[in-house]
Amino acid sequence: MGSDPISGGTGPVRLSSGPMSANRNAAIIGWGKCLPPAILSNADLATFLDTSDEWILTRTGIRERRVSHVPLSEIGYVAAMRALACAGVQGKDIELIVFGTTSYDDQVPNVASGIQRRIGADGCAAMDVNTACTSFLYSLSTATALIRTGVVKNALVIGAEIISPFMDWNDRNVAVLFGDGAAAVVLQATDSEEGLLAERLGCYGESREILRVHGMGAGYAHQGRILGKTEWQFEGQEIFKKAVHGMSMACAEALGKIGKTAADIDLVVPHQANLRIIEAVAKKAGVPMDRVFTNVDRYGNMSAATVPVALCEALEEGRVKPGALLLMPSFGGGLTFTGHVVRWGQRVTPLGSSDVNLPPNNRTALELVNKYRTIGQQRVVPA
């Protein structure tokens, strides 16, 4: 027995059934996050990079980030179980899993199928979505669309990344920015005006070369190199300009679709790439920073995980009120960009909790990173 995720009343949790109505939406009824315990500080980075806490903080707003001791699928699974417990539903009830990520454990089979098996959602649809840092929000759009059209009645949407194994730890420009993490939400069909109300999805494909990771993908297989030994093409100033323009434009267009303006927004939950980008987008959108949630100082850029982790923490801190109108902008490699407008429901506290946790870790974040640095210095000689 538990509270009804939609109405907030008591009684058994009921997943919707029956024909879809013309006004069917996809309410967010559960949420959960998973942050690896190992913390890599700016001071840690300064032990092997020409940098300092002041240099990183003034340019990015980042103080520390997490480094995972387990694979992507593990942190995604823990986040998923916490979201399910929060919603008061079981894995067997889920009809669709959409996993947003760009840092797969494996490309074949996909990560979502492993989550399906572990949560006991036998036979449900399972897909991965890769649009880099926007992957969670693209996944949210995908799952919402399938609920609106009646293909499924509910979905588990995950945004998770393990960037640390793919990082070029010798490149100060990117090594200071990224971290690992995961979060998930549970969606359920509803006739109420809840969930994703409007979005603008887009991509500056002509600028895709300004953010490129060489060493990930089939183009590097059997080429006499360690797959995953990367060099990052990262043109920071151009990325900044494109990110601010794309997110600001997407937010304005998404709000315009439903006749809203920035004044109607209760809280902005943006992609946490860089505090300076967040501040610039807020200014251009006309939203004061006291209505913008940030946690980039604690986690850095977790790519697809940033928005859902920020959403979970905004709820934990009481920043999301019942019925709140949320704005979620993001950008990523491609260069993809999004602006999502979400109406929150009445419930802002979990129905339950999960006892699933990550396996213990006995290494510091710096030890984990130094392992990657040592492996990255190895060379593979072509046969």
Short mmCIF file of C-alpha atoms in Angstrom, two decimals:
data_model
loop_
_atom_site.label_atom_id
_atom_site.label_comp_id
_atom_site.label_asym_id
_atom_site.label_seq_id
_atom_site.Cartn_x
_atom_site.Cartn_y
_atom_site.Cartn_z
CA MET A 1 0.00 0.00 0.00
CA GLY A 2 1.14 3.57 -0.62
CA SER A 3 0.17 6.96 -1.94
CA ASP A 4 -1.21 7.38 -5.43
CA PRO A 5 1.68 9.01 -7.37
CA ILE A 6 -0.68 11.30 -9.25
CA SER A 7 -3.25 12.36 -6.68
CA GLY A 8 -1.08 12.04 -3.57
CA GLY A 9 -3.83 10.10 -1.78
CA THR A 10 -3.39 6.81 0.03
CA GLY A 11 -4.11 3.40 -1.43
CA PRO A 12 -2.39 0.99 -3.77
CA VAL A 13 -0.26 2.48 -6.52
CA ARG A 14 -2.08 2.20 -9.83
CA LEU A 15 -0.39 2.41 -13.19
CA SER A 16 -2.74 3.85 -15.79
CA SER A 17 -4.57 1.60 -18.19
CA GLY A 18 -7.21 1.85 -20.87
CA PRO A 19 -7.36 3.94 -24.05
CA MET A 20 -5.26 7.07 -24.38
CA SER A 21 -7.07 10.42 -24.35
CA ALA A 22 -6.26 13.29 -26.69
CA ASN A 23 -4.81 15.27 -23.78
CA ARG A 24 -2.60 12.55 -22.35
CA ASN A 25 0.59 13.80 -20.71
CA ALA A 26 3.50 12.10 -18.96
CA ALA A 27 3.82 13.12 -15.32
CA ILE A 28 7.09 12.69 -13.45
CA ILE A 29 6.16 10.53 -10.47
CA GLY A 30 9.56 9.28 -9.32
CA TRP A 31 13.14 10.50 -9.22
CA GLY A 32 16.47 9.23 -7.94
CA LYS A 33 20.19 9.92 -8.28
CA CYS A 34 23.49 8.11 -7.80
CA LEU A 35 26.75 9.95 -7.24
CA PRO A 36 29.97 7.93 -6.91
CA PRO A 37 31.59 8.59 -3.51
CA ALA A 38 35.13 9.45 -4.69
CA ILE A 39 35.62 13.23 -4.89
CA LEU A 40 38.30 14.77 -7.13
CA SER A 41 39.08 18.29 -5.93
CA ASN A 42 40.70 21.11 -7.84
CA ALA A 43 43.72 20.65 -5.57
CA ASP A 44 43.93 17.01 -6.70
CA LEU A 45 44.02 18.12 -10.33
CA ALA A 46 46.79 20.56 -9.52
CA THR A 47 49.04 17.63 -8.54
CA PHE A 48 49.45 16.66 -12.19
CA LEU A 49 48.15 19.64 -14.22
CA ASP A 50 49.40 23.21 -14.46
CA THR A 51 46.35 24.63 -12.71
CA SER A 52 45.02 25.76 -9.34
CA ASP A 53 41.78 25.92 -7.42
CA GLU A 54 41.53 29.64 -8.17
CA TRP A 55 42.15 29.16 -11.91
CA ILE A 56 39.44 26.52 -12.23
CA LEU A 57 36.92 28.19 -9.93
CA THR A 58 37.06 31.63 -11.54
CA ARG A 59 36.65 30.23 -15.06
CA THR A 60 34.10 27.50 -14.45
CA GLY A 61 32.57 27.73 -10.97
CA ILE A 62 33.66 24.13 -10.32
CA ARG A 63 35.26 23.12 -7.00
CA GLU A 64 35.11 19.31 -7.27
CA ARG A 65 33.69 16.42 -9.27
CA ARG A 66 33.03 12.69 -8.80
CA VAL A 67 35.01 9.79 -10.25
CA SER A 68 33.26 6.43 -10.47
CA HIS A 69 34.82 3.17 -9.33
CA VAL A 70 32.09 1.14 -11.09
CA PRO A 71 30.77 0.94 -14.68
CA LEU A 72 28.05 3.16 -16.14
CA SER A 73 25.44 0.42 -15.90
CA GLU A 74 25.97 0.18 -12.14
CA ILE A 75 25.35 3.84 -11.32
CA GLY A 76 22.44 3.85 -13.77
CA TYR A 77 20.92 0.85 -12.03
CA VAL A 78 21.20 2.39 -8.55
CA ALA A 79 19.62 5.63 -9.78
CA ALA A 80 16.84 3.66 -11.48
CA MET A 81 16.01 1.67 -8.35
CA ARG A 82 15.85 4.84 -6.28
CA ALA A 83 13.53 6.47 -8.82
CA LEU A 84 11.26 3.42 -8.84
CA ALA A 85 11.10 3.38 -5.03
CA CYS A 86 10.34 7.10 -5.03
CA ALA A 87 7.45 6.47 -7.43
CA GLY A 88 6.16 3.50 -5.46
CA VAL A 89 6.28 1.20 -8.47
CA GLN A 90 8.20 -1.97 -9.28
CA GLY A 91 10.47 -2.71 -12.19
CA LYS A 92 8.07 -5.31 -13.55
CA ASP A 93 5.51 -2.56 -14.16
CA ILE A 94 7.77 -0.51 -16.47
CA GLU A 95 6.96 -0.63 -20.19
CA LEU A 96 9.83 1.44 -21.60
CA ILE A 97 13.39 2.27 -20.57
CA VAL A 98 15.25 5.11 -22.29
CA PHE A 99 18.89 5.49 -21.26
CA GLY A 100 20.50 8.79 -22.23
CA THR A 101 24.29 8.63 -22.37
CA THR A 102 27.34 9.03 -24.56
CA SER A 103 29.73 6.86 -22.50
CA TYR A 104 28.44 3.32 -22.99
CA ASP A 105 29.88 0.29 -21.25
CA ASP A 106 29.05 -1.52 -24.50
CA GLN A 107 27.39 -0.36 -27.69
CA VAL A 108 26.13 -3.88 -28.35
CA PRO A 109 24.07 -4.76 -26.42
CA ASN A 110 22.77 -1.38 -25.32
CA VAL A 111 22.88 -0.18 -21.72
CA ALA A 112 19.10 0.02 -21.38
CA SER A 113 18.72 -3.73 -21.92
CA GLY A 114 21.00 -4.38 -18.95
CA ILE A 115 18.87 -2.08 -16.78
CA GLN A 116 15.77 -3.93 -17.97
CA ARG A 117 17.19 -7.24 -16.80
CA ARG A 118 18.37 -5.94 -13.43
CA ILE A 119 15.14 -4.18 -12.44
CA GLY A 120 12.99 -7.11 -13.56
CA ALA A 121 11.16 -5.27 -16.35
CA ASP A 122 10.98 -8.40 -18.48
CA GLY A 123 10.03 -7.77 -22.09
CA CYS A 124 9.73 -3.99 -21.88
CA ALA A 125 11.10 -1.75 -24.62
CA ALA A 126 14.68 -0.59 -24.05
CA MET A 127 16.74 1.95 -25.98
CA ASP A 128 19.78 4.19 -25.60
CA VAL A 129 19.81 7.81 -26.79
CA ASN A 130 23.09 9.60 -27.50
CA THR A 131 23.02 13.36 -28.03
CA ALA A 132 25.94 13.99 -25.67
CA CYS A 133 25.07 16.30 -22.77
CA THR A 134 21.46 16.72 -23.94
CA SER A 135 20.86 12.95 -23.90
CA PHE A 136 18.61 12.96 -20.82
CA LEU A 137 16.33 15.68 -22.16
CA TYR A 138 16.16 14.10 -25.63
CA SER A 139 15.28 10.85 -23.83
CA LEU A 140 12.59 12.65 -21.82
CA SER A 141 11.09 13.91 -25.08
CA THR A 142 11.25 10.42 -26.60
CA ALA A 143 9.55 8.72 -23.66
CA THR A 144 6.92 11.45 -23.34
CA ALA A 145 6.06 11.19 -27.02
CA LEU A 146 5.58 7.42 -26.77
CA ILE A 147 3.29 7.89 -23.77
CA ARG A 148 1.30 10.62 -25.50
CA THR A 149 0.74 8.44 -28.55
CA GLY A 150 -0.34 5.46 -26.48
CA VAL A 151 2.55 3.15 -27.33
CA VAL A 152 3.33 2.79 -23.62
CA LYS A 153 1.69 4.00 -20.41
CA ASN A 154 4.84 4.59 -18.37
CA ALA A 155 8.60 4.84 -18.74
CA LEU A 156 11.89 4.92 -16.86
CA VAL A 157 14.21 7.63 -18.20
CA ILE A 158 17.87 7.65 -17.14
CA GLY A 159 20.63 10.20 -17.70
CA ALA A 160 24.07 8.91 -16.75
CA GLU A 161 27.71 9.29 -17.70
CA ILE A 162 31.10 7.91 -16.75
CA ILE A 163 33.42 10.37 -18.46
CA SER A 164 36.55 9.65 -16.41
CA PRO A 165 37.79 6.61 -18.43
CA PHE A 166 37.46 8.61 -21.66
CA MET A 167 39.11 11.79 -20.40
CA ASP A 168 42.43 13.07 -21.71
CA TRP A 169 43.84 13.76 -18.27
CA ASN A 170 46.77 15.66 -19.76
CA ASP A 171 44.53 18.33 -21.28
CA ARG A 172 43.83 21.03 -18.72
CA ASN A 173 41.10 22.60 -20.85
CA VAL A 174 38.81 19.59 -20.48
CA ALA A 175 40.15 17.56 -17.55
CA VAL A 176 38.96 20.17 -15.05
CA LEU A 177 35.40 20.25 -16.39
CA PHE A 178 33.86 16.79 -16.27
CA GLY A 179 32.62 14.33 -13.67
CA ASP A 180 30.64 11.09 -13.32
CA GLY A 181 27.07 10.59 -12.11
CA ALA A 182 23.55 9.35 -12.82
CA ALA A 183 19.91 10.11 -12.17
CA ALA A 184 16.56 8.78 -13.32
CA VAL A 185 12.88 9.67 -13.44
CA VAL A 186 9.71 7.60 -13.76
CA LEU A 187 7.00 8.87 -16.10
CA GLN A 188 3.33 7.87 -16.01
CA ALA A 189 0.44 8.75 -18.29
CA THR A 190 -1.98 11.30 -16.90
CA ASP A 191 -4.81 13.50 -18.12
CA SER A 192 -3.57 16.32 -15.88
CA GLU A 193 -1.43 19.16 -17.22
CA GLU A 194 1.79 17.72 -15.85
CA GLY A 195 5.18 16.66 -17.09
CA LEU A 196 6.75 17.91 -20.30
CA LEU A 197 4.48 20.61 -21.75
CA ALA A 198 6.71 21.93 -24.53
CA GLU A 199 10.21 21.59 -25.86
CA ARG A 200 12.51 22.82 -28.58
CA LEU A 201 15.09 20.33 -29.79
CA GLY A 202 17.85 21.39 -32.14
CA CYS A 203 21.42 21.00 -33.32
CA TYR A 204 24.13 23.19 -34.86
CA GLY A 205 25.47 20.41 -37.05
CA GLU A 206 27.70 22.80 -38.96
CA SER A 207 29.63 23.40 -35.72
CA ARG A 208 30.00 19.77 -34.67
CA GLU A 209 33.80 19.87 -35.00
CA ILE A 210 34.25 22.40 -32.18
CA LEU A 211 33.43 19.71 -29.60
CA ARG A 212 34.75 16.35 -30.69
CA VAL A 213 36.32 13.46 -28.79
CA HIS A 214 38.85 11.59 -30.91
CA GLY A 215 39.29 8.01 -29.76
CA MET A 216 35.68 7.02 -29.06
CA GLY A 217 33.83 5.08 -31.74
CA ALA A 218 34.28 2.58 -34.54
CA GLY A 219 36.39 5.00 -36.56
CA TYR A 220 39.24 4.26 -34.16
CA ALA A 221 38.84 0.48 -33.88
CA HIS A 222 41.71 -1.63 -35.26
CA GLN A 223 43.75 1.50 -35.92
CA GLY A 224 46.73 0.66 -33.74
CA ARG A 225 45.59 2.59 -30.68
CA ILE A 226 43.87 1.89 -27.40
CA LEU A 227 40.17 2.43 -27.98
CA GLY A 228 39.23 5.10 -25.45
CA LYS A 229 42.63 6.82 -25.44
CA THR A 230 41.29 10.20 -26.39
CA GLU A 231 42.22 13.63 -27.59
CA TRP A 232 39.54 16.26 -27.10
CA GLN A 233 38.83 18.91 -29.69
CA PHE A 234 37.28 21.58 -27.48
CA GLU A 235 37.04 25.17 -28.69
CA GLY A 236 35.85 26.79 -25.49
CA GLN A 237 34.97 30.29 -26.69
CA GLU A 238 32.98 29.06 -29.69
CA ILE A 239 31.21 26.45 -27.55
CA PHE A 240 30.29 29.18 -25.05
CA LYS A 241 28.72 31.37 -27.75
CA LYS A 242 26.81 28.54 -29.40
CA ALA A 243 25.64 27.14 -26.06
CA VAL A 244 24.26 30.46 -24.82
CA HIS A 245 22.56 31.25 -28.12
CA GLY A 246 21.09 27.77 -28.58
CA MET A 247 19.76 27.35 -25.06
CA SER A 248 18.34 30.88 -24.89
CA MET A 249 16.60 30.51 -28.24
CA ALA A 250 15.27 27.05 -27.37
CA CYS A 251 13.85 28.28 -24.06
CA ALA A 252 12.10 31.23 -25.69
CA GLU A 253 10.58 29.04 -28.41
CA ALA A 254 9.45 26.33 -25.98
CA LEU A 255 7.80 28.89 -23.70
CA GLY A 256 6.17 30.56 -26.70
CA LYS A 257 4.53 27.27 -27.71
CA ILE A 258 2.41 27.35 -24.55
CA GLY A 259 2.00 31.09 -24.24
CA LYS A 260 4.41 31.50 -21.32
CA THR A 261 7.32 33.84 -20.65
CA ALA A 262 10.33 33.80 -18.34
CA ALA A 263 8.21 35.60 -15.74
CA ASP A 264 6.05 32.46 -15.44
CA ILE A 265 8.99 30.20 -14.61
CA ASP A 266 9.35 29.18 -10.97
CA LEU A 267 12.76 27.52 -11.32
CA VAL A 268 15.35 26.98 -14.04
CA VAL A 269 17.15 23.61 -13.82
CA PRO A 270 19.87 23.96 -16.46
CA HIS A 271 22.65 21.80 -17.82
CA GLN A 272 25.55 22.27 -15.41
CA ALA A 273 28.47 22.69 -17.79
CA ASN A 274 29.98 25.92 -16.57
CA LEU A 275 28.67 28.55 -14.16
CA ARG A 276 29.51 31.35 -16.61
CA ILE A 277 27.34 29.74 -19.30
CA ILE A 278 24.47 29.29 -16.83
CA GLU A 279 24.71 32.94 -15.78
CA ALA A 280 24.76 34.12 -19.40
CA VAL A 281 21.71 32.02 -20.34
CA ALA A 282 19.78 33.25 -17.30
CA LYS A 283 20.59 36.85 -18.13
CA LYS A 284 19.57 36.47 -21.78
CA ALA A 285 16.36 34.70 -20.76
CA GLY A 286 15.53 37.39 -18.21
CA VAL A 287 15.52 35.04 -15.21
CA PRO A 288 17.29 36.18 -12.01
CA MET A 289 19.87 33.78 -10.60
CA ASP A 290 17.82 33.30 -7.43
CA ARG A 291 15.41 31.32 -9.63
CA VAL A 292 18.18 29.18 -11.15
CA PHE A 293 19.34 25.97 -9.48
CA THR A 294 23.06 25.23 -9.66
CA ASN A 295 25.24 22.44 -8.32
CA VAL A 296 28.07 22.67 -10.86
CA ASP A 297 30.46 23.57 -8.02
CA ARG A 298 29.98 20.09 -6.49
CA TYR A 299 29.92 17.87 -9.57
CA GLY A 300 31.25 19.68 -12.63
CA ASN A 301 29.81 18.73 -15.99
CA MET A 302 28.30 15.23 -15.74
CA SER A 303 27.04 15.50 -19.32
CA ALA A 304 23.69 13.65 -19.63
CA ALA A 305 23.40 13.36 -15.83
CA THR A 306 23.57 17.05 -14.97
CA VAL A 307 19.92 18.02 -15.45
CA PRO A 308 18.34 15.00 -13.71
CA VAL A 309 20.82 15.15 -10.80
CA ALA A 310 20.10 18.87 -10.43
CA LEU A 311 16.35 18.13 -10.51
CA CYS A 312 16.71 15.55 -7.74
CA GLU A 313 18.71 17.94 -5.59
CA ALA A 314 16.34 20.84 -6.22
CA LEU A 315 13.56 18.60 -4.88
CA GLU A 316 15.68 17.57 -1.90
CA GLU A 317 16.34 21.22 -1.06
CA GLY A 318 12.70 22.24 -1.35
CA ARG A 319 13.26 24.39 -4.42
CA VAL A 320 10.55 22.61 -6.44
CA LYS A 321 7.08 23.44 -5.15
CA PRO A 322 3.84 21.60 -6.01
CA GLY A 323 2.59 22.75 -9.40
CA ALA A 324 5.86 24.56 -10.21
CA LEU A 325 6.72 25.46 -13.80
CA LEU A 326 10.30 24.39 -14.56
CA LEU A 327 12.57 25.38 -17.42
CA MET A 328 15.34 22.94 -18.41
CA PRO A 329 17.86 24.13 -21.03
CA SER A 330 20.83 22.10 -22.19
CA PHE A 331 23.48 21.79 -24.90
CA GLY A 332 25.97 19.13 -25.91
CA GLY A 333 28.31 17.77 -28.55
CA GLY A 334 26.86 17.89 -32.00
CA LEU A 335 26.19 20.75 -31.12
CA THR A 336 22.78 19.76 -29.81
CA PHE A 337 20.62 22.11 -27.75
CA THR A 338 17.27 21.94 -25.97
CA GLY A 339 14.77 23.94 -24.02
CA HIS A 340 12.18 21.96 -22.02
CA VAL A 341 9.21 23.32 -20.05
CA VAL A 342 7.95 20.95 -17.35
CA ARG A 343 4.92 21.32 -15.07
CA TRP A 344 5.54 19.61 -11.74
CA GLY A 345 2.79 17.65 -10.01
CA GLN A 346 1.59 17.94 -6.44
CA ARG A 347 3.97 15.47 -4.82
CA VAL A 348 7.49 16.66 -4.04
CA THR A 349 8.58 13.91 -1.62
CA PRO A 350 9.36 10.23 -2.32
CA LEU A 351 6.81 7.50 -1.60
CA GLY A 352 9.58 5.11 -0.63
CA SER A 353 13.32 4.50 -0.59
CA SER A 354 15.60 1.86 -2.03
CA ASP A 355 18.24 -0.09 -0.12
CA VAL A 356 20.26 -0.62 -3.33
CA ASN A 357 23.70 0.98 -3.09
CA LEU A 358 26.97 0.98 -4.98
CA PRO A 359 29.58 -1.60 -3.96
CA PRO A 360 32.17 -0.18 -1.54
CA ASN A 361 35.13 1.79 -2.85
CA ASN A 362 38.56 1.80 -1.18
CA ARG A 363 40.37 4.10 -3.62
CA THR A 364 40.54 7.87 -3.71
CA ALA A 365 39.44 9.76 -6.79
CA LEU A 366 43.04 10.72 -7.46
CA GLU A 367 44.08 7.06 -7.33
CA LEU A 368 41.33 6.18 -9.82
CA VAL A 369 42.41 8.98 -12.15
CA ASN A 370 46.08 8.07 -11.90
CA LYS A 371 45.18 4.56 -13.01
CA TYR A 372 43.63 6.00 -16.18
CA ARG A 373 46.64 8.26 -16.68
CA THR A 374 49.02 5.30 -16.45
CA ILE A 375 47.01 3.24 -18.92
CA GLY A 376 46.72 6.23 -21.24
CA GLN A 377 50.49 6.53 -21.43
CA GLN A 378 50.80 3.01 -22.87
CA ARG A 379 51.23 2.66 -26.60
CA VAL A 380 49.82 0.06 -28.95
CA VAL A 381 52.06 -0.82 -31.88
CA PRO A 382 50.15 -1.73 -35.09
CA ALA A 383 50.58 -5.34 -36.15
#
